[in-house]
Coordinates of C-alpha atoms and ligand atoms in Angstrom, one line a residue:
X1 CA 0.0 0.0 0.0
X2 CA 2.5 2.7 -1.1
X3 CA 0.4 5.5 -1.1
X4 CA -1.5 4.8 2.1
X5 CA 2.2 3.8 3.4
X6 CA 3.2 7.2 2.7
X7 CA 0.8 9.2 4.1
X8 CA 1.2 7.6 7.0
X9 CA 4.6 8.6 7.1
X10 CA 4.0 12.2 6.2
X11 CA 1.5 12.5 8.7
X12 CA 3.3 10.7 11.5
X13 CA 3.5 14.5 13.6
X14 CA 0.3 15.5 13.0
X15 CA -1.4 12.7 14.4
X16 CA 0.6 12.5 17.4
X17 CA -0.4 16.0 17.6
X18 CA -4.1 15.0 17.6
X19 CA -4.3 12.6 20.1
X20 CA -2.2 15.2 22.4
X21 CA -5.3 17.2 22.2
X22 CA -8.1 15.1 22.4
X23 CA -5.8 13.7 25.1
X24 CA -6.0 16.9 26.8
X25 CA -9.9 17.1 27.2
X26 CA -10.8 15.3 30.8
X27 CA -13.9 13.4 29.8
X28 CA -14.1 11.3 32.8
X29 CA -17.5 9.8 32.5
X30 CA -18.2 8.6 36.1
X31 CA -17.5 11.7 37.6
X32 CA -20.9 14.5 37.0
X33 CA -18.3 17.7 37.5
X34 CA -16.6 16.5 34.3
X35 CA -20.1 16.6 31.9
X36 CA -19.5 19.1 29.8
X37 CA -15.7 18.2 29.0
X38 CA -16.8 14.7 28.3
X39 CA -19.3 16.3 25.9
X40 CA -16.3 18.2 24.4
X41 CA -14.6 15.4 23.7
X42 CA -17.6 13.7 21.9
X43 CA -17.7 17.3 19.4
X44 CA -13.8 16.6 18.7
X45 CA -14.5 12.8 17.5
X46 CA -17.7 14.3 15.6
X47 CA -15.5 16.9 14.6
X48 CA -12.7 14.7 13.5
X49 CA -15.1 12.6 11.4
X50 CA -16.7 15.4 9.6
X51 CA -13.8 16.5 8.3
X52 CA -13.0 12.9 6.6
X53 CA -16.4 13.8 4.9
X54 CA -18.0 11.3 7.0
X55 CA -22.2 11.3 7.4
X56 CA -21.8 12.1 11.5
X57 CA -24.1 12.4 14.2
X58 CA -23.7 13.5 18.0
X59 CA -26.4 11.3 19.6
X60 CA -27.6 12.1 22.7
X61 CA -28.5 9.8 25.4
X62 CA -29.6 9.8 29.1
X63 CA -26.3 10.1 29.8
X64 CA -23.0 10.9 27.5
X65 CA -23.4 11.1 24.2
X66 CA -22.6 8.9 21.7
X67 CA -20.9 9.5 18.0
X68 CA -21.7 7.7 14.9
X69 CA -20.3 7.8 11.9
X70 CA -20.5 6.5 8.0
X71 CA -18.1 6.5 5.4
X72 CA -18.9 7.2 2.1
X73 CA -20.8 4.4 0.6
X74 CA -19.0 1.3 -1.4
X75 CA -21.1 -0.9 -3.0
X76 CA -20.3 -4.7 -3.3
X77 CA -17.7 -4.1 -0.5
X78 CA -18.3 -5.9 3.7
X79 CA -19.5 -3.7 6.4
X80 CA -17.6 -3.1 9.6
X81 CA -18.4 -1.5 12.5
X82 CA -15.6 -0.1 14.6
X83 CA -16.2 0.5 18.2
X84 CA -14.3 2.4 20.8
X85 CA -14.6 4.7 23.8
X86 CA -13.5 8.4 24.0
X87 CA -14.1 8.7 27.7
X88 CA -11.6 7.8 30.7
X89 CA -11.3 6.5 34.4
X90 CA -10.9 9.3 36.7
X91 CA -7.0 10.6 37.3
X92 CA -6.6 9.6 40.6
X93 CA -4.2 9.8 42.8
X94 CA -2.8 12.7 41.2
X95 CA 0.2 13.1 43.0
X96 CA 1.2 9.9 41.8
X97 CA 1.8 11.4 38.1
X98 CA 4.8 12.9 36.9
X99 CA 2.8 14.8 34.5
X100 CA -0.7 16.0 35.0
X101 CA -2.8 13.7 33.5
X102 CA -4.5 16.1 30.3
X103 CA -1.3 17.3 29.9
X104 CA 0.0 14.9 27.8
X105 CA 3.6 14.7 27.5
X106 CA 5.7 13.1 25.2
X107 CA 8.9 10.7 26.4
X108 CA 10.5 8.0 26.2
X109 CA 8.6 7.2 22.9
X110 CA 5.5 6.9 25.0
X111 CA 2.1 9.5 25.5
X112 CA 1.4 10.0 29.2
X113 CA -1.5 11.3 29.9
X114 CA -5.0 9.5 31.2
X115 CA -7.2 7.8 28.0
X116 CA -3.6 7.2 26.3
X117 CA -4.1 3.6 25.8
X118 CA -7.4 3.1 27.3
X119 CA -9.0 3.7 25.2
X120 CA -8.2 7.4 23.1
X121 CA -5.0 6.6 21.5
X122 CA -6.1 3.1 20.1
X123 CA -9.6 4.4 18.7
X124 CA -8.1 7.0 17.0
X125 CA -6.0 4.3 15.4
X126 CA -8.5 3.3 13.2
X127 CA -10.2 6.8 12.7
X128 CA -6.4 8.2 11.0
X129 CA -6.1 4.8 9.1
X130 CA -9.5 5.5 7.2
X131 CA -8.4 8.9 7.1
X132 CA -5.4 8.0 5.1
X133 CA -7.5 5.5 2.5
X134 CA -9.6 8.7 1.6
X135 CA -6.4 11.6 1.9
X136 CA -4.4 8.9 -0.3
X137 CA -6.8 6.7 -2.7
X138 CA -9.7 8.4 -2.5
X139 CA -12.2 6.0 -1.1
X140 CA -12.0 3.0 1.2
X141 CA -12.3 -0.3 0.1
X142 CA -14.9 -1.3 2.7
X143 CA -17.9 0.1 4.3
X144 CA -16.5 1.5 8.0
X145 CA -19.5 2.5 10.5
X146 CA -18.2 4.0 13.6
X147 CA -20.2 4.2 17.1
X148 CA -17.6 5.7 19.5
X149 CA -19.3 5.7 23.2
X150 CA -18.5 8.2 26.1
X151 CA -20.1 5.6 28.2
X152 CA -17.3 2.6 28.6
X153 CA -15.9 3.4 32.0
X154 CA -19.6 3.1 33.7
X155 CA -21.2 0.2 31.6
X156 CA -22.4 1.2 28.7
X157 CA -25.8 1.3 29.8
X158 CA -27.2 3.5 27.3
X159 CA -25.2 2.1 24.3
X160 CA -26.8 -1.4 24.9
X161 CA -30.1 0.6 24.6
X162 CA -29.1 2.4 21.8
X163 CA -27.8 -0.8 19.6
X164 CA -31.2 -2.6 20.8
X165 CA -33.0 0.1 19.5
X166 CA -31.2 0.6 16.3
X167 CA -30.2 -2.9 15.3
X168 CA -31.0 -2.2 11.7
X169 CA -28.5 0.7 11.1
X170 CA -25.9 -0.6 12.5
X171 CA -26.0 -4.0 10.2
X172 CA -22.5 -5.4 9.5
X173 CA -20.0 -8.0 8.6
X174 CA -17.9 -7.9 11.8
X175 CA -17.3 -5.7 14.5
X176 CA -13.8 -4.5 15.2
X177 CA -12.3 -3.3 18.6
X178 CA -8.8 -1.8 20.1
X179 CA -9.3 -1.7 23.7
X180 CA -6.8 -3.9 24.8
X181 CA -3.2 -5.2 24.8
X182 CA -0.8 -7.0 22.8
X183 CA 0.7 -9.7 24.6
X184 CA 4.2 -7.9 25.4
X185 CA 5.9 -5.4 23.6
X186 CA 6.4 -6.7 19.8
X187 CA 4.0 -9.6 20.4
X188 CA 0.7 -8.5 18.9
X189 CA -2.2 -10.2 19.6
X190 CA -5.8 -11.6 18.7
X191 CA -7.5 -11.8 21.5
X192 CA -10.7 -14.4 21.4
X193 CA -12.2 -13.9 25.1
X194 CA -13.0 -11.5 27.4
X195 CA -14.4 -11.3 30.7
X196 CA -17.6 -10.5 32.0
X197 CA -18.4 -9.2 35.4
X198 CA -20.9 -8.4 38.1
X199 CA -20.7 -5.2 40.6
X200 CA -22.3 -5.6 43.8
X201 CA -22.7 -2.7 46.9
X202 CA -23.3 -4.4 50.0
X203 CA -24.5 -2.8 53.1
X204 CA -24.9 -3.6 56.6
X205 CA -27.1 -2.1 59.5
X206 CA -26.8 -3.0 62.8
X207 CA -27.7 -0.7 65.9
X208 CA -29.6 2.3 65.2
X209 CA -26.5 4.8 66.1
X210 CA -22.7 4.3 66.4
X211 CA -22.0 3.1 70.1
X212 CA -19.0 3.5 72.1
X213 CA -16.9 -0.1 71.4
X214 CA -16.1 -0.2 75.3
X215 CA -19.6 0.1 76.4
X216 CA -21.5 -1.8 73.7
X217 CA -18.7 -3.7 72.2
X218 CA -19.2 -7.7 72.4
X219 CA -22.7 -7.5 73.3
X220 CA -24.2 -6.8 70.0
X221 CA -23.0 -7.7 66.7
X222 CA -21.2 -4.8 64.7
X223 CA -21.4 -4.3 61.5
X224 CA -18.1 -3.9 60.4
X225 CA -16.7 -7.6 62.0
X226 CA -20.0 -8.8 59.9
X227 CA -18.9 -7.4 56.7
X228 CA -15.6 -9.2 57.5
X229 CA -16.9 -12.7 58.2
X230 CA -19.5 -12.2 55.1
X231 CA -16.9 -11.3 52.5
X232 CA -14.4 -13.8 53.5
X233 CA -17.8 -16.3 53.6
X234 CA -17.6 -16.1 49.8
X235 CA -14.6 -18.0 49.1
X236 CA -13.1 -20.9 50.5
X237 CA -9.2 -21.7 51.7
X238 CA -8.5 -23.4 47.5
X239 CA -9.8 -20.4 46.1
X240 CA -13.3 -21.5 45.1
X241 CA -15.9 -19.0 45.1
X242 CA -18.8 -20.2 47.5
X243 CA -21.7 -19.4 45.8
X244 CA -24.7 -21.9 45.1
X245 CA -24.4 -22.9 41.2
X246 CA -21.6 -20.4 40.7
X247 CA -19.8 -22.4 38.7
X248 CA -22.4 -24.6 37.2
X249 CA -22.5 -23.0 33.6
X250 CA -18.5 -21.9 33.6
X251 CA -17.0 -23.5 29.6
X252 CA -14.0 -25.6 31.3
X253 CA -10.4 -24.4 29.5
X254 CA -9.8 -26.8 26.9
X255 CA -6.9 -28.3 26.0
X256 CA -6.3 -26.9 23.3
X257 CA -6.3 -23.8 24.6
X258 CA -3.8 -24.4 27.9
X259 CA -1.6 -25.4 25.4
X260 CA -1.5 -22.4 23.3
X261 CA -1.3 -20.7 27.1
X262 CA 1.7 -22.8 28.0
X263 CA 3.5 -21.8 24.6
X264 CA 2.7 -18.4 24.9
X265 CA 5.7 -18.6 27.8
X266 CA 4.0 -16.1 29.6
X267 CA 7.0 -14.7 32.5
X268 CA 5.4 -15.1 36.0
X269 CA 8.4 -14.1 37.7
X270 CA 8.7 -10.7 35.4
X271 CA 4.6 -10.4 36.1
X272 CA 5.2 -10.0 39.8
X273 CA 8.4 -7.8 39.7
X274 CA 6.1 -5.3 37.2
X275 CA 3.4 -5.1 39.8
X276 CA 5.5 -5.1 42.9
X277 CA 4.4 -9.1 44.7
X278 CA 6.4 -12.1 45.3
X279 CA 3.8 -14.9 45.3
X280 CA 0.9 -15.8 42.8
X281 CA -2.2 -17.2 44.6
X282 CA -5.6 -17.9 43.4
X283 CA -8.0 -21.3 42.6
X284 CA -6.1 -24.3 43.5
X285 CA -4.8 -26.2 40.3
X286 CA -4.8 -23.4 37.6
X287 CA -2.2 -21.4 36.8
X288 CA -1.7 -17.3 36.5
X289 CA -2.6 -17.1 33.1
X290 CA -5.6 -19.5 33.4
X291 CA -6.6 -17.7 36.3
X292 CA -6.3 -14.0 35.2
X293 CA -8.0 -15.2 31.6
X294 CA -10.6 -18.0 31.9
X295 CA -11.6 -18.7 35.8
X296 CA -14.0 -16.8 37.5
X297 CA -13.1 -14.5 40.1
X298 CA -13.2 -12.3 43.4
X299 CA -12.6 -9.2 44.4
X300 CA -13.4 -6.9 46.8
X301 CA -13.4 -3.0 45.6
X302 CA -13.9 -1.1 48.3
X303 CA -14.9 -1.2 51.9
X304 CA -15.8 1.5 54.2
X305 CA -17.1 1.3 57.9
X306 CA -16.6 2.9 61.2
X307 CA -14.0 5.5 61.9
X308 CA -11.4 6.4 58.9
X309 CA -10.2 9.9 60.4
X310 CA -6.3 10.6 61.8
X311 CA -5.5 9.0 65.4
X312 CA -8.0 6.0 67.3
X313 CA -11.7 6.4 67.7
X314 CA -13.4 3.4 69.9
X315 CA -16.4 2.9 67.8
X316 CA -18.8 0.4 67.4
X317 CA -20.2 1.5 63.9
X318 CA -24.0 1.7 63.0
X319 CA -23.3 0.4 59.2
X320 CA -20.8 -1.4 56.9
X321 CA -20.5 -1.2 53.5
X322 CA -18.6 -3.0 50.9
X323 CA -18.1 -2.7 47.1
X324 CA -17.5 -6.1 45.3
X325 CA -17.2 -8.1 41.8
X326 CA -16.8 -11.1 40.2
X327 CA -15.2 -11.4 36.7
X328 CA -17.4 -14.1 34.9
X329 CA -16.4 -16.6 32.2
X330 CA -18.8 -17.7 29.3
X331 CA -21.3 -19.3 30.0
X332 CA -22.2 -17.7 33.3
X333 CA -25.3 -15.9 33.7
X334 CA -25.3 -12.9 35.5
X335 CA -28.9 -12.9 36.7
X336 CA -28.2 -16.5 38.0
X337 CA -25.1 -15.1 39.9
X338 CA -26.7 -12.6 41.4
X339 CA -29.9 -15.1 43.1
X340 CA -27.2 -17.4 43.6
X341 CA -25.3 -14.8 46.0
X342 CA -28.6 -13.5 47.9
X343 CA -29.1 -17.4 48.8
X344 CA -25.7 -17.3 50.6
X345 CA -25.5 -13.7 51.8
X346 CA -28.9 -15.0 53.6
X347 CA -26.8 -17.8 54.9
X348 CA -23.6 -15.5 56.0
X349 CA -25.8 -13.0 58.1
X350 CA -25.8 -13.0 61.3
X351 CA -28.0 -12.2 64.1
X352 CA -28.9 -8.2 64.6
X353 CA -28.2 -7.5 61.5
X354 CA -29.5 -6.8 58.1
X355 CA -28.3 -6.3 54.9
X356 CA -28.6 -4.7 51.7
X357 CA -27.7 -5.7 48.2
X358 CA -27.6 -3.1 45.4
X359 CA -26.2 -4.5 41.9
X360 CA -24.6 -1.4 39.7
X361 CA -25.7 -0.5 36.1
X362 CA -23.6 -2.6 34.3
X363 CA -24.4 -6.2 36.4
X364 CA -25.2 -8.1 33.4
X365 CA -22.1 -8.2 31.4
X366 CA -21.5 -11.6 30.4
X367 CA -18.1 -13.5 29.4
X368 CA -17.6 -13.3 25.7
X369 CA -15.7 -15.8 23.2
X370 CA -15.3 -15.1 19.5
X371 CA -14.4 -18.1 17.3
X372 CA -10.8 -17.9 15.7
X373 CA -11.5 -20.1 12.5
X374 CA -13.4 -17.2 10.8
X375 CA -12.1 -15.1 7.6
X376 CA -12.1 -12.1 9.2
X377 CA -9.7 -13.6 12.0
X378 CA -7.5 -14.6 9.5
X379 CA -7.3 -11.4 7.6
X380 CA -7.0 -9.7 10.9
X381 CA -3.3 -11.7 11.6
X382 CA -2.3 -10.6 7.4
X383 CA -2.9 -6.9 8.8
X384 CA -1.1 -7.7 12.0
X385 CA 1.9 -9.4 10.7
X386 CA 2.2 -6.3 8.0
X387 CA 2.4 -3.7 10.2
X388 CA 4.1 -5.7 13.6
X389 CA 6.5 -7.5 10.9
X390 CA 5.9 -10.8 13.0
X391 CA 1.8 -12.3 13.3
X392 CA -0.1 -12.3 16.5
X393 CA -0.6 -14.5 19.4
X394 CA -3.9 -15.2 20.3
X395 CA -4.9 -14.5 23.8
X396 CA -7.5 -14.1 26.4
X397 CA -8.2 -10.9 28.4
X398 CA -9.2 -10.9 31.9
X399 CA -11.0 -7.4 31.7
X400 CA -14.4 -6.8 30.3
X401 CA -15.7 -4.9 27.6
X402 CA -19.6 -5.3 28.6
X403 CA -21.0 -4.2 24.6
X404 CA -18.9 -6.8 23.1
X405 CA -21.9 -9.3 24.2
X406 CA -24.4 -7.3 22.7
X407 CA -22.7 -7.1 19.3
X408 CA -22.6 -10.8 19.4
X409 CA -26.3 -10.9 20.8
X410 CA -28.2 -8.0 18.9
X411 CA -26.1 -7.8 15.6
X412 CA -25.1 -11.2 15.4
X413 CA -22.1 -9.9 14.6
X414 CA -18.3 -11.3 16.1
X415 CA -16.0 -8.6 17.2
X416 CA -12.1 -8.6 15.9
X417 CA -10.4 -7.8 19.7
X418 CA -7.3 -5.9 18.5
X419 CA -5.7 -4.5 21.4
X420 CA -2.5 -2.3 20.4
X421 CA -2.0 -1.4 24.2
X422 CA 0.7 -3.1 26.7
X423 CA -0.1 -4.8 29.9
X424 CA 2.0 -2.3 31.9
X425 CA -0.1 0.7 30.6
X426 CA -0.9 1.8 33.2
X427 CA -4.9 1.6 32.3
X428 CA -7.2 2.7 35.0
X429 CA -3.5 3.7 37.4
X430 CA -1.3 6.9 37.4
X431 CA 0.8 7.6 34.8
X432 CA -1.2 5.6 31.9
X433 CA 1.1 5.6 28.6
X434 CA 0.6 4.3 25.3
X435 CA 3.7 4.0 23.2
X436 CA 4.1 6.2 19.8
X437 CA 5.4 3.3 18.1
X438 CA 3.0 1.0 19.0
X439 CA 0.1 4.0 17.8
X440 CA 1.6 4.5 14.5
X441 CA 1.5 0.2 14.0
X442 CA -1.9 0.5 15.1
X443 CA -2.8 2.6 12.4
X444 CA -0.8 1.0 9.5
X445 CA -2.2 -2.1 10.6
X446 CA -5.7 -0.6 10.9
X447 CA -5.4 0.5 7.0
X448 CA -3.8 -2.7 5.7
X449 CA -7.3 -4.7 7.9
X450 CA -9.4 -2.6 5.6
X451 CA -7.9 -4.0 2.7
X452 CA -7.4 -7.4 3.9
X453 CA -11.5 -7.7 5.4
X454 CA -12.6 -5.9 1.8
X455 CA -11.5 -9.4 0.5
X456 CA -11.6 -11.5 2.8
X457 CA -14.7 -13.5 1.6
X458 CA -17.7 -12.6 4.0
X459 CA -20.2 -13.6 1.2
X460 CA -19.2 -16.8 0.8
X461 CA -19.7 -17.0 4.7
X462 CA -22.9 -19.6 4.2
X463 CA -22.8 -20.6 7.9
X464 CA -23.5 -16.6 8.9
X465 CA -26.6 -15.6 10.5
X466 CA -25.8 -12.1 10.2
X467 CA -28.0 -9.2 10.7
X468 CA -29.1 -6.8 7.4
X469 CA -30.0 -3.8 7.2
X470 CA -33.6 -4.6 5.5
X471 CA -34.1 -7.6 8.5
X472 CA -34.9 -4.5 11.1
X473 CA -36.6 -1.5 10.8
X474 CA -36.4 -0.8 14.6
Ligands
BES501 N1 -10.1 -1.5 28.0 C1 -10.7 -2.0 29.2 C2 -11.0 -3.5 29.1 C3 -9.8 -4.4 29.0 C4 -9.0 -4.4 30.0 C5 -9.6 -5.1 27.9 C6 -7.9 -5.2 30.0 C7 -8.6 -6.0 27.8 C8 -7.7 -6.0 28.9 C9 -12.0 -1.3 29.4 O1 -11.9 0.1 29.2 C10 -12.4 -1.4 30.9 O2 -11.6 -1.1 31.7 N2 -13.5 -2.0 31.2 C11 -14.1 -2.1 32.5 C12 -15.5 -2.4 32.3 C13 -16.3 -2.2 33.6 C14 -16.3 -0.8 34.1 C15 -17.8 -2.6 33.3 C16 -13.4 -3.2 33.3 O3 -13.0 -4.3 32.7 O4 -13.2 -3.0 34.5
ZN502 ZN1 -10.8 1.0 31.0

């Protein structure tokens, strides 16, 4: 692609430039004080795309909004539907960065700056690579629709809606997706599962006011040493998750597939240097990788009770409260999860107290697996090994990308998981960076998957039971 190829190349600067400014737009979606910089970040992207001559809309939801756009119509050519999120996780703990996080700063070949990987910096990957095919040829050789969310960090509540809704429009061949990681630096990856996951808040009341611990303490039960006991209730001493039927529906890892982990020669030891640990733990008889990518799991994310000032306060507290998750694993159902961990909670309380369970917006994201023996896979690894000079790995993820399901379940459509991020990001922590060079072989790879899907031989797909355009008129 010599033309495309060049562009690229001539444009290297500018699009670095670009992404330093959407970059620099704090559109932290879980935060309210951030709304209206979040909707400046959606009127960049819209902006961005109008200026490719795309048809673009700013759609407004109940909560951020959304951006949708269309390339110029080519007939007798797939359809694919890039997704991707333009807002961020909140910066926090900002002393922890070197440089603020929207001010992005360029070292060390990386961006620094929050929403460099996750998820700014590999979106725009694939908005500049359709940029180039209409700067450099004139036309691209497939139909691209783009629905870019502000939503991704809180659930994607309102883009499930949205793609329920408008099933019809958003008709296509295969879905494609950069939110993600390669599998280490020069090791590109397909990845063919993701995790799903529940959020719980749990609260406990006990006495009807905090009490002094010396007067009251031992003769009543206190909140705070219930939370305790229930949490720790929920998994036993080999690391399985004590939940009625929790693991009844869980797809077991083939072996196939620990295989293909085992060759992957995934470095524990360099794992827990990066994040600062000396031992792996976890269910009994799996290992790190199996754990992180295909078992179910447990986490507390937050727990708050009783006194958390400077110096001692003897408290008994009134309440308790905990924030929790489980990552789920096709074929878990989260509904089923959820009665399944009332029944035991019920078990767990104890006496003088009672107990709350609140399930956040985006319980109800299940595990995902896409299949690898498709056409678009394959043409997917000829971009890849283009742009990488080596072909991908394929891989599992252990984080979740809740709409992924919904492509799957509403467009009947399977999602290409092309992460150009690295594990040590810093995604979600201080100091997030993407690397440049890893951008710009995002974006040649992005252009040459164009290409590569245009003629990859969806039609002749007879097994598909994709979704057209005429089947919906929702
Ligand atoms: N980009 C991540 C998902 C991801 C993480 C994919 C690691 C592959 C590897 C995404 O932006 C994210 O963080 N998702 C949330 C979803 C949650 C808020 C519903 C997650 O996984 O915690
Ligand atoms: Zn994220």
């Amino acid at each position: 692609m010599p033309n495309i190829d060049e562009y690229l190349q001539s444009n290297a600067e500018r699009f670095e430039a670009e992404l330093c400014e959407l970059l620099s737009i704090p559109s932290v979606s879980a935060d309210p004080a951030y709304r209206d910089d979040v909707r400046r970040a959606a009127d960049w992207v819209t902006d961005k795309f109008r200026r490719l001559g795309f048809a673009t809309e700013t759609i407004t939801t109940a909560g951020h909004p959304l951006v949708y756009a269309v390339s110029p119509r080519v007939d007798d050519a797939p359809t694919a539907l890039v997704y991707g999120h333009y807002d961020v996780q909140p910066p926090d703990p900002l002393e922890q960065w070197i440089t603020p996080p929207f001010e992005p700063s360029r070292r060390d070949g990386n961006v620094y700056a929050r929403g460099a990987s996750d998820d700014k910096g590999q979106m725009l990957t694939h908005v500049n690579s359709a940029e180039a095919w209409m700067a450099a040829e004139g036309r691209l050789p497939i139909n691209l629709k783009f629905l870019i969310e502000g939503e991704e960090e809180t659930g994607s509540e309102n883009l499930e809606k949205y793609i329920v809704e408008h099933a019809g429009r958003l008709a296509c061949d295969c879905v494609v997706v950069s939110d993600g990681a390669q599998f280490a630096p020069n090791r590109p990856a397909i990845t063919y599962g993701l995790r799903g996951i529940v959020y719980y808040e749990l609260r406990l009341i006990g006495p009807n006011r905090d009490l002094h611990s010396g007067s009251f303490g031992g003769s009543v039960t206190n909140p705070a040493n219930a939370l305790a006991a229930m949490l720790a209730g929920l998994i036993d001493e080999h690391g399985k998750i004590r939940i009625p039927g929790f693991y009844d529906d869980v797809i077991q890892i083939t072996d196939r597939e620990r295989k293909g982990f085992e060759l992957l020669g995934f470095d524990e030891r360099e794992y827990f240097d990066q994040i600062g640990v000396d031992c792996a733990i976890g269910e009994e008889g799996y290992t790190t990788l199996q754990r992180r990518w295909a078992r179910p799991t447990y986490d507390i994310n937050g727990l708050s009770s009783g006194y958390q000032g400077e110096g001692a306060k003897t408290v008994l507290p009134a309440t308790a409260t905990a924030k929790f998750s489980f990552r789920l694993v096709p074929d878990q159902d989260p509904g089923k999860i959820t009665a399944g961990l009332k029944l035991r909670l019920a078990e767990l309380c104890p006496p003088g107290i009672k107990f709350e369970l609140h399930s956040h917006d985006f319980t109800g994201s299940p595990g995902v697996l896409v299949p690898l023996d498709s056409p678009a896979v394959q043409a997917a690894a000829r971009a890849i090994e283009y742009a990488f000079g080596t072909p991908p790995v394929y891989t599992r993820e252990g984080g979740s990308i809740p709409i992924v399901a919904t492509f799957h379940n509403v467009l009947k459509a399977d999602t290409l998981l092309l992460g150009w991020g690295q594990s040590d990001d810093g995604a979600h922590s201080p100091n997030e960076k993407f690397s440049l060079a890893d951008f710009h072989r995002g974006i040649k790879a992005s252009a040459k998957l164009w290409e590569e899907l245009a003629a990859c031989g969806f039609a002749e797909n007879v097994g598909c039971v994709k979704r057209t355009e005429s089947d919906a008129k929702q």
